[in-house]
Coordinates of C-alpha atoms in Angstrom, one line a residue:
M461 CA 0.2 -0.2 -0.1
G462 CA 0.9 3.4 -1.0
L463 CA 1.7 6.7 1.5
Q464 CA -1.1 8.2 -0.3
A465 CA -3.5 5.0 0.1
A466 CA -2.3 4.7 3.4
L467 CA -2.9 8.2 4.4
Q468 CA -7.0 8.2 3.1
V469 CA -7.2 4.8 5.1
I470 CA -6.2 6.8 8.4
Y471 CA -7.7 10.3 7.5
P472 CA -10.5 9.1 5.1
P473 CA -11.0 12.4 2.5
Q474 CA -14.2 14.5 3.7
C475 CA -16.5 17.3 2.5
L476 CA -15.4 20.1 2.5
S477 CA -18.5 21.2 4.3
C478 CA -20.3 19.1 6.1
A479 CA -17.4 16.2 6.5
A480 CA -19.7 13.8 5.2
P481 CA -17.2 10.4 3.5
V482 CA -16.6 11.4 -0.2
A483 CA -14.6 10.1 -2.5
S484 CA -12.0 12.6 -2.4
D485 CA -9.8 14.8 -0.9
F486 CA -11.2 19.2 -1.2
G487 CA -14.7 17.6 -2.5
L488 CA -18.0 18.1 -1.4
C489 CA -21.1 15.5 -1.1
A490 CA -23.8 15.2 -3.1
D491 CA -25.8 17.1 -0.6
C492 CA -23.6 19.8 -0.5
W493 CA -22.6 20.0 -4.1
R494 CA -26.4 20.2 -4.8
E495 CA -26.8 23.8 -2.4
T496 CA -23.6 25.4 -4.2
P497 CA -24.7 27.6 -6.4
F498 CA -21.8 27.7 -8.6
I499 CA -22.7 30.0 -11.5
A500 CA -22.7 28.5 -15.1
G501 CA -24.1 29.5 -18.4
L502 CA -24.5 33.0 -19.6
A503 CA -22.5 35.7 -16.8
C504 CA -22.8 39.6 -16.8
D505 CA -19.3 39.7 -18.5
Q506 CA -18.2 42.8 -16.1
C507 CA -19.2 41.2 -12.8
G508 CA -19.6 37.4 -13.2
I509 CA -23.5 37.6 -11.5
P510 CA -25.4 35.3 -13.5
L511 CA -28.0 36.1 -16.0
P512 CA -31.3 34.7 -17.3
G513 CA -31.3 32.7 -20.9
G514 CA -28.7 32.9 -22.9
E515 CA -25.4 30.4 -24.0
A516 CA -22.2 31.1 -21.6
G517 CA -19.6 31.7 -25.0
E518 CA -22.6 35.4 -25.2
I519 CA -21.4 38.6 -24.1
A520 CA -24.4 40.2 -21.6
Q521 CA -24.2 42.5 -19.1
C522 CA -26.3 42.5 -15.9
D523 CA -28.2 46.2 -15.3
D524 CA -25.6 47.2 -12.8
C525 CA -22.6 47.1 -14.5
I526 CA -25.2 48.7 -17.3
A527 CA -25.4 51.6 -15.2
I528 CA -22.8 52.0 -13.1
A529 CA -19.3 53.0 -15.2
R530 CA -17.2 50.2 -13.9
P531 CA -13.5 51.0 -14.4
W532 CA -12.1 47.3 -14.6
D533 CA -12.0 45.5 -18.2
R534 CA -14.1 42.1 -17.8
G535 CA -14.9 40.5 -14.3
R536 CA -15.8 36.4 -12.9
A537 CA -17.2 34.6 -10.1
A538 CA -17.0 31.2 -9.3
L539 CA -20.5 31.0 -6.8
V540 CA -23.3 33.0 -5.8
Y541 CA -23.3 34.3 -2.3
R542 CA -25.9 32.5 -1.1
D543 CA -26.8 28.9 0.9
N544 CA -23.7 27.0 0.7
G545 CA -21.2 29.1 -0.9
R546 CA -22.3 31.4 1.4
R547 CA -21.8 29.0 4.3
L548 CA -18.2 28.4 2.3
V549 CA -16.6 31.6 1.9
L550 CA -18.0 32.6 5.9
A551 CA -15.8 29.6 6.9
L552 CA -12.7 30.9 5.2
K553 CA -12.8 34.4 6.1
H554 CA -13.9 33.7 9.7
G555 CA -13.2 30.2 10.6
D556 CA -9.7 29.6 9.8
R557 CA -10.5 27.5 7.1
M558 CA -7.8 27.7 5.3
D559 CA -7.5 24.8 4.1
L560 CA -10.8 26.2 1.6
A561 CA -8.5 28.5 -0.6
R562 CA -6.8 25.5 -2.9
P563 CA -10.3 24.0 -4.3
A564 CA -12.0 27.6 -4.1
A565 CA -9.2 28.6 -6.6
G566 CA -9.9 25.6 -8.7
W567 CA -13.2 26.9 -8.7
M568 CA -12.3 30.6 -9.4
L569 CA -10.1 29.3 -12.5
K570 CA -12.6 27.2 -13.5
A571 CA -14.6 30.8 -14.3
A572 CA -12.2 32.9 -15.0
R573 CA -11.0 30.6 -18.2
P574 CA -12.6 33.7 -20.9
I575 CA -10.7 36.7 -19.3
L576 CA -7.1 34.8 -18.3
R577 CA -4.2 36.8 -20.6
P578 CA -0.9 35.2 -20.8
G579 CA 1.1 37.0 -19.2
M580 CA -1.2 38.5 -16.6
L581 CA -0.4 39.2 -12.8
V582 CA -2.6 38.2 -10.3
V583 CA -3.1 40.4 -8.0
P584 CA -5.5 40.2 -4.7
V585 CA -7.0 43.0 -2.7
P586 CA -5.5 43.6 0.6
L587 CA -6.8 44.6 4.3
H588 CA -5.8 47.3 6.3
W589 CA -2.5 46.4 8.4
L590 CA -5.3 46.3 11.0
R591 CA -7.5 43.6 10.4
L592 CA -4.5 41.7 9.0
F593 CA -3.0 41.4 12.3
R594 CA -6.7 40.2 14.0
R595 CA -7.6 37.9 11.2
R596 CA -3.8 36.9 10.6
F597 CA -4.1 36.7 7.0
N598 CA -5.5 37.7 3.9
Q599 CA -8.5 35.3 2.3
A600 CA -8.0 37.4 -0.9
A601 CA -4.0 36.3 -1.0
L602 CA -4.5 32.5 0.1
L603 CA -7.1 32.7 -2.9
S604 CA -4.9 34.4 -5.1
R605 CA -1.6 32.8 -4.4
A606 CA -3.5 29.1 -5.0
L607 CA -5.4 30.4 -7.8
A608 CA -1.4 32.0 -9.6
R609 CA -0.5 28.7 -9.2
G610 CA -3.1 26.6 -10.5
A611 CA -3.2 29.3 -13.4
G612 CA 0.5 29.1 -13.9
L613 CA 0.7 33.1 -14.0
D614 CA 2.8 35.6 -11.6
H615 CA 2.0 36.2 -8.4
C616 CA 2.5 39.9 -6.1
P617 CA 0.6 39.8 -2.7
D618 CA 1.8 43.1 -1.8
A619 CA 1.0 45.1 -5.2
L620 CA -1.6 47.0 -3.4
I621 CA -2.0 48.7 0.2
R622 CA -5.0 49.6 1.9
Q623 CA -3.9 53.5 3.4
R624 CA -6.3 53.6 5.9
N625 CA -8.7 51.7 8.3
T626 CA -12.0 51.6 5.9
G627 CA -13.8 49.5 8.4
N628 CA -16.9 47.1 7.3
Q629 CA -19.0 47.8 4.8
D630 CA -22.0 45.9 5.8
G631 CA -24.7 47.9 6.1
K632 CA -23.7 51.1 4.2
T633 CA -25.6 52.3 0.8
R634 CA -24.3 51.7 -2.2
E635 CA -23.2 55.3 -2.5
A636 CA -21.6 55.2 1.4
R637 CA -19.6 52.2 -0.6
F638 CA -17.8 53.5 -2.7
A639 CA -17.7 57.1 -1.1
N640 CA -16.1 54.7 2.0
L641 CA -12.9 53.5 -0.4
A642 CA -12.0 56.8 -2.4
D643 CA -8.5 56.8 -2.7
A644 CA -8.4 54.0 0.0
F645 CA -5.8 51.9 -1.8
A646 CA -2.7 52.4 -3.8
V647 CA 0.0 50.9 -5.6
P648 CA 3.5 50.8 -3.0
R649 CA 6.4 52.8 -4.5
R650 CA 8.6 49.2 -4.1
R651 CA 5.5 47.6 -7.2
M652 CA 5.2 50.4 -9.2
A653 CA 7.3 48.2 -11.7
R654 CA 5.9 45.6 -11.4
I655 CA 2.6 47.2 -12.4
E656 CA 3.5 49.3 -15.1
G657 CA 3.0 48.3 -18.6
R658 CA 1.1 44.7 -17.1
D659 CA -2.3 42.7 -17.5
I660 CA -3.3 42.4 -13.8
L661 CA -6.4 39.9 -12.3
L662 CA -7.6 41.5 -9.6
V663 CA -8.5 38.6 -6.8
D664 CA -10.8 39.4 -4.0
D665 CA -13.2 36.6 -2.0
V666 CA -17.5 38.4 -2.5
M667 CA -17.9 41.0 -4.8
T668 CA -21.1 43.2 -3.8
S669 CA -21.4 46.5 -5.2
G670 CA -18.2 46.6 -6.5
A671 CA -17.0 49.3 -4.6
T672 CA -13.9 47.8 -3.9
F673 CA -13.0 46.4 -7.1
A674 CA -13.1 49.8 -8.8
A675 CA -11.3 51.7 -6.1
T676 CA -8.4 49.3 -6.7
T677 CA -8.8 49.0 -10.1
E678 CA -8.5 52.8 -10.0
A679 CA -5.2 52.4 -7.9
L680 CA -3.6 50.4 -9.9
V681 CA -4.9 51.8 -12.8
S682 CA -3.1 55.2 -12.0
A683 CA 0.1 53.2 -11.2
G684 CA 0.2 52.3 -15.1
A685 CA -1.4 48.5 -15.7
R686 CA -2.6 48.1 -19.1
S687 CA -6.0 46.9 -18.1
V688 CA -7.6 44.7 -15.3
N689 CA -9.9 42.0 -14.5
V690 CA -11.3 41.3 -11.8
L691 CA -12.1 37.4 -10.5
C692 CA -14.0 36.7 -7.2
L693 CA -14.6 33.4 -4.7
A694 CA -19.0 34.9 -4.3
R695 CA -21.0 37.0 -6.2
V696 CA -23.7 38.8 -4.4
A697 CA -27.4 38.4 -6.0
K698 CA -29.8 40.2 -5.2
D699 CA -32.7 38.8 -3.8
G700 CA -35.6 37.4 -6.6

């Protein structure tokens, strides 16, 4: 018996979400898979939210991305932020489930295929240093590192800094979210050369209004990025 087989006998694979037995590591059981709202089919080309009708290869935009000027080029999401999608995000973000980053990055990579470009630089949305000190890790950086490795792309985890503590965005209106994040991000001088002239894949765990992606994109473009595409693990969708 090989080492891997022996380990699976001692530590049999468990569902990432509910710990039920599964056939292989980093998988979901059948029940949790059905409760996980993966985005497939037609999606908004700028934010990744699923759209009714159409086919996956079509180019379309949701109402929000038509109404709001997005500073980035294209965007995708792996999950809708509800049901087991929400539970998985919260487990990664607040439950110290760092083991979720690897399979989640795989789901994100699959969603991102239409917007990937050769030579892209993968950049995570940063936390303020106070929040990073309390949480001990940046979930966006865990996702971006695993995704860059899977895609064979360069990764720069400190390409952006959050210049001030913007606090929690929960409960704020869309306008307040954008105002709160205005000029909150910057590219440090030591990373300017890595950003200038590059196509950037900007990664975060959740997109709600798009305010964070907008502010970080503007900082990257100001530093000379050639283009910015965005990718999140989960996209918040309006009820109904």
